[in-house]
């Protein structure tokens, strides 16, 4: 099915059992899930609104809402402001390796997109100065970007760089990953300290990620070092949990 128009597969619900023991919301949810997983409903497709679905099926709005919520909770559907309920394009599973999100999306055959929200010189705070190994108040490059995959927002990335990288352009940031840009300048990133966590969205993060206000986000903080042991990047990133996950391999000693 095309993913640029509202869809509703009527044939899936022709034989709903309205008198049996299986709840109607569960029947609707299960049939939708099967259609999504089998590809009958394509990634990115938009569903009709709850009222329209209820009218078509002769079901109450609470029944339809619960069926849809089941699939939202499973990460198969997402509610997006101004668009409605949409089939998830596919979650990005990221290996915890020394790569950038842009590169990971390309490797996974997704189409990365970047919107630069801020790109300026700012004085280093205590935390940033400690991370980059500069004096508090020294000018550093601050970059804030919204990263999307296949047109769906997935992350808000905030990075601080030493001042020597102030000639990196907005155009470069829009078309390439940060690590690609640094490597093209001869920077060899050898090691990084990384911390992964979770919290509630703050500020404009909910709007930028298309999630409920103060919804949960995954977080990552990273300090990357070059081959000489110098810090070249200090980043704070947050990710949509329904579109993104981290994956690690553990080995017993």
Short mmCIF file of C-alpha atoms in Angstrom, two decimals:
data_model
loop_
_atom_site.label_atom_id
_atom_site.label_comp_id
_atom_site.label_asym_id
_atom_site.label_seq_id
_atom_site.Cartn_x
_atom_site.Cartn_y
_atom_site.Cartn_z
CA UNK A 1 0.00 0.00 0.00
CA UNK A 2 1.21 3.53 -0.68
CA UNK A 3 2.60 5.30 2.33
CA UNK A 4 1.59 8.81 1.28
CA UNK A 5 -2.14 8.46 1.87
CA UNK A 6 -4.50 7.29 4.59
CA UNK A 7 -5.22 3.57 4.46
CA UNK A 8 -7.64 1.21 6.12
CA UNK A 9 -7.72 -2.48 5.07
CA UNK A 10 -11.45 -3.16 5.29
CA UNK A 11 -11.10 -6.84 4.39
CA UNK A 12 -9.19 -7.57 7.60
CA UNK A 13 -12.27 -6.93 9.72
CA UNK A 14 -15.05 -8.50 7.68
CA UNK A 15 -15.53 -11.35 10.16
CA UNK A 16 -15.07 -9.74 13.58
CA UNK A 17 -16.62 -11.98 16.24
CA UNK A 18 -18.93 -9.66 18.15
CA UNK A 19 -20.44 -12.33 20.44
CA UNK A 20 -17.44 -14.50 21.38
CA UNK A 21 -15.11 -14.27 24.39
CA UNK A 22 -12.24 -12.45 22.60
CA UNK A 23 -12.48 -8.67 23.20
CA UNK A 24 -13.11 -6.63 20.07
CA UNK A 25 -10.18 -4.30 20.74
CA UNK A 26 -7.87 -7.34 20.81
CA UNK A 27 -9.26 -8.67 17.54
CA UNK A 28 -8.71 -5.33 15.83
CA UNK A 29 -5.24 -4.91 17.32
CA UNK A 30 -4.14 -8.44 16.40
CA UNK A 31 -5.32 -8.16 12.79
CA UNK A 32 -3.66 -4.79 12.36
CA UNK A 33 -0.42 -6.15 13.82
CA UNK A 34 -0.44 -9.09 11.42
CA UNK A 35 -1.03 -6.76 8.47
CA UNK A 36 1.83 -4.47 9.53
CA UNK A 37 4.31 -7.28 10.17
CA UNK A 38 3.43 -9.00 6.88
CA UNK A 39 3.80 -5.77 4.90
CA UNK A 40 0.16 -5.55 3.83
CA UNK A 41 0.21 -2.15 5.49
CA UNK A 42 3.46 -0.48 4.44
CA UNK A 43 5.90 1.37 6.73
CA UNK A 44 4.97 5.05 6.84
CA UNK A 45 1.30 4.44 5.96
CA UNK A 46 -1.22 6.57 7.85
CA UNK A 47 -4.35 5.09 9.39
CA UNK A 48 -7.75 6.76 9.47
CA UNK A 49 -8.61 8.55 12.70
CA UNK A 50 -10.30 6.71 15.56
CA UNK A 51 -13.75 8.16 14.87
CA UNK A 52 -13.66 7.13 11.20
CA UNK A 53 -12.41 3.65 12.07
CA UNK A 54 -15.13 3.24 14.69
CA UNK A 55 -17.82 4.27 12.20
CA UNK A 56 -16.54 1.86 9.56
CA UNK A 57 -16.40 -1.08 11.97
CA UNK A 58 -19.41 -0.23 14.10
CA UNK A 59 -17.22 0.03 17.21
CA UNK A 60 -17.00 2.58 19.98
CA UNK A 61 -14.17 5.09 19.97
CA UNK A 62 -12.72 3.72 23.29
CA UNK A 63 -12.53 0.24 21.72
CA UNK A 64 -10.67 1.57 18.68
CA UNK A 65 -8.42 3.76 20.84
CA UNK A 66 -7.40 0.79 22.97
CA UNK A 67 -6.64 -1.30 19.87
CA UNK A 68 -4.45 1.45 18.44
CA UNK A 69 -2.72 2.02 21.78
CA UNK A 70 -1.76 -1.66 21.94
CA UNK A 71 0.24 -1.21 18.75
CA UNK A 72 1.68 2.13 19.83
CA UNK A 73 2.97 0.42 22.99
CA UNK A 74 4.56 -2.32 20.84
CA UNK A 75 6.33 0.29 18.72
CA UNK A 76 4.42 -0.59 15.53
CA UNK A 77 2.38 2.62 15.33
CA UNK A 78 3.24 6.16 16.28
CA UNK A 79 0.99 9.18 16.81
CA UNK A 80 2.43 12.29 15.17
CA UNK A 81 1.13 15.83 15.59
CA UNK A 82 -0.49 17.14 12.42
CA UNK A 83 -0.21 13.77 10.70
CA UNK A 84 -2.13 11.27 12.81
CA UNK A 85 -1.45 7.60 13.44
CA UNK A 86 1.30 6.19 11.25
CA UNK A 87 3.03 2.83 10.82
CA UNK A 88 6.57 3.05 12.19
CA UNK A 89 9.23 3.02 9.49
CA UNK A 90 11.29 0.51 11.46
CA UNK A 91 13.24 1.00 14.67
CA UNK A 92 16.90 1.91 14.45
CA UNK A 93 18.97 -0.58 16.45
CA UNK A 94 22.40 0.86 17.06
CA UNK A 95 25.47 -1.12 18.05
CA UNK A 96 27.36 0.64 20.84
CA UNK A 97 30.42 1.36 18.71
CA UNK A 98 32.56 4.36 17.90
CA UNK A 99 30.42 5.56 14.99
CA UNK A 100 28.04 8.44 14.39
CA UNK A 101 24.26 8.13 14.12
CA UNK A 102 24.46 9.37 10.53
CA UNK A 103 26.78 6.51 9.59
CA UNK A 104 24.69 3.97 11.48
CA UNK A 105 21.56 5.03 9.59
CA UNK A 106 23.33 4.73 6.26
CA UNK A 107 24.70 1.30 7.19
CA UNK A 108 21.18 0.15 8.09
CA UNK A 109 19.93 1.38 4.67
CA UNK A 110 17.89 4.23 6.14
CA UNK A 111 17.84 7.72 4.64
CA UNK A 112 19.32 10.12 7.23
CA UNK A 113 18.16 13.72 7.35
CA UNK A 114 19.57 16.64 9.33
CA UNK A 115 18.12 19.97 10.39
CA UNK A 116 20.67 22.30 12.00
CA UNK A 117 19.02 24.11 14.91
CA UNK A 118 22.09 25.97 16.25
CA UNK A 119 25.67 26.45 15.06
CA UNK A 120 27.66 29.03 16.97
CA UNK A 121 30.57 29.85 19.27
CA UNK A 122 29.66 29.80 22.98
CA UNK A 123 31.64 30.08 26.24
CA UNK A 124 32.42 26.68 27.76
CA UNK A 125 30.51 25.86 30.95
CA UNK A 126 32.17 23.93 33.78
CA UNK A 127 30.88 20.63 32.40
CA UNK A 128 31.85 21.35 28.80
CA UNK A 129 35.27 22.68 29.80
CA UNK A 130 35.98 19.54 31.83
CA UNK A 131 34.82 17.33 28.96
CA UNK A 132 36.91 19.04 26.27
CA UNK A 133 39.89 19.83 28.48
CA UNK A 134 39.68 23.61 28.00
CA UNK A 135 39.36 26.49 30.43
CA UNK A 136 35.94 27.53 31.67
CA UNK A 137 34.70 30.42 29.53
CA UNK A 138 36.85 29.55 26.53
CA UNK A 139 34.98 29.70 23.24
CA UNK A 140 33.88 26.35 21.86
CA UNK A 141 31.75 25.37 18.87
CA UNK A 142 28.17 24.42 19.77
CA UNK A 143 26.09 22.45 17.27
CA UNK A 144 22.49 21.36 17.80
CA UNK A 145 20.76 19.20 15.20
CA UNK A 146 17.53 17.30 14.65
CA UNK A 147 18.28 13.95 13.03
CA UNK A 148 15.60 12.01 11.15
CA UNK A 149 15.41 8.62 9.48
CA UNK A 150 13.28 8.23 6.36
CA UNK A 151 11.60 11.54 7.21
CA UNK A 152 10.70 10.63 10.82
CA UNK A 153 12.52 12.51 13.64
CA UNK A 154 14.58 10.17 15.79
CA UNK A 155 17.12 12.25 17.73
CA UNK A 156 18.17 15.67 18.99
CA UNK A 157 21.97 15.95 18.97
CA UNK A 158 23.95 18.55 20.90
CA UNK A 159 27.72 18.62 20.39
CA UNK A 160 30.57 20.81 21.61
CA UNK A 161 33.86 20.96 19.69
CA UNK A 162 37.17 22.79 20.24
CA UNK A 163 37.27 26.26 18.69
CA UNK A 164 39.63 25.14 15.92
CA UNK A 165 36.63 23.49 14.25
CA UNK A 166 34.69 26.75 13.98
CA UNK A 167 35.13 26.73 10.19
CA UNK A 168 32.87 23.67 9.83
CA UNK A 169 29.90 24.95 7.85
CA UNK A 170 26.17 24.48 8.33
CA UNK A 171 26.03 23.01 4.84
CA UNK A 172 28.52 20.31 5.84
CA UNK A 173 26.51 19.51 8.96
CA UNK A 174 23.31 19.17 6.92
CA UNK A 175 24.79 16.74 4.42
CA UNK A 176 27.25 14.62 6.41
CA UNK A 177 27.79 13.04 9.81
CA UNK A 178 29.99 14.87 12.32
CA UNK A 179 32.55 12.07 12.46
CA UNK A 180 32.73 12.00 8.65
CA UNK A 181 33.49 15.73 8.70
CA UNK A 182 36.18 15.32 11.36
CA UNK A 183 37.83 12.40 9.59
CA UNK A 184 37.94 14.42 6.35
CA UNK A 185 39.96 16.99 8.29
CA UNK A 186 42.50 14.37 9.33
CA UNK A 187 41.10 13.70 12.80
CA UNK A 188 41.42 10.05 13.85
CA UNK A 189 38.92 9.24 16.63
CA UNK A 190 40.40 6.39 18.66
CA UNK A 191 38.44 6.08 21.91
CA UNK A 192 35.39 7.50 23.65
CA UNK A 193 33.80 7.56 27.07
CA UNK A 194 30.05 7.00 26.81
CA UNK A 195 27.10 7.00 29.19
CA UNK A 196 23.61 5.77 28.24
CA UNK A 197 20.46 6.64 30.21
CA UNK A 198 16.85 7.77 30.06
CA UNK A 199 14.81 10.77 31.24
CA UNK A 200 11.78 12.89 30.44
CA UNK A 201 11.95 15.21 27.45
CA UNK A 202 12.61 18.86 28.33
CA UNK A 203 12.31 22.18 26.51
CA UNK A 204 11.43 21.74 22.85
CA UNK A 205 12.58 18.10 22.65
CA UNK A 206 9.02 16.72 22.63
CA UNK A 207 8.09 18.90 19.67
CA UNK A 208 11.30 18.13 17.78
CA UNK A 209 10.90 14.38 18.29
CA UNK A 210 7.13 14.28 17.70
CA UNK A 211 6.35 12.67 21.05
CA UNK A 212 4.00 13.49 23.92
CA UNK A 213 5.01 16.45 26.06
CA UNK A 214 7.53 15.35 28.70
CA UNK A 215 7.56 11.86 27.16
CA UNK A 216 10.45 9.50 27.86
CA UNK A 217 13.65 9.71 25.79
CA UNK A 218 16.81 7.65 25.67
CA UNK A 219 20.00 9.63 26.28
CA UNK A 220 23.66 9.30 25.45
CA UNK A 221 26.59 11.39 26.63
CA UNK A 222 29.91 10.89 24.85
CA UNK A 223 33.42 12.36 24.97
CA UNK A 224 35.52 11.30 21.96
CA UNK A 225 39.33 11.45 21.87
CA UNK A 226 41.74 11.49 18.92
CA UNK A 227 44.88 9.41 18.46
CA UNK A 228 46.86 11.91 20.55
CA UNK A 229 44.44 11.59 23.48
CA UNK A 230 42.89 15.02 22.95
CA UNK A 231 39.13 15.46 23.39
CA UNK A 232 37.62 16.45 20.03
CA UNK A 233 33.89 16.13 20.79
CA UNK A 234 31.59 16.33 23.79
CA UNK A 235 28.01 15.33 23.00
CA UNK A 236 24.60 15.17 24.68
CA UNK A 237 22.02 13.32 22.59
CA UNK A 238 18.42 12.22 23.15
CA UNK A 239 16.45 9.68 21.13
CA UNK A 240 12.85 8.56 20.62
CA UNK A 241 12.52 5.24 22.48
CA UNK A 242 9.94 3.85 20.04
CA UNK A 243 12.29 4.44 17.11
CA UNK A 244 15.68 3.74 18.62
CA UNK A 245 17.56 1.24 20.75
CA UNK A 246 21.15 0.44 21.71
CA UNK A 247 22.63 -3.02 21.32
CA UNK A 248 25.76 -4.44 22.95
CA UNK A 249 27.58 -7.75 22.92
CA UNK A 250 28.78 -9.04 26.28
CA UNK A 251 31.61 -11.53 26.61
CA UNK A 252 32.34 -13.52 29.76
CA UNK A 253 35.92 -13.46 31.05
#
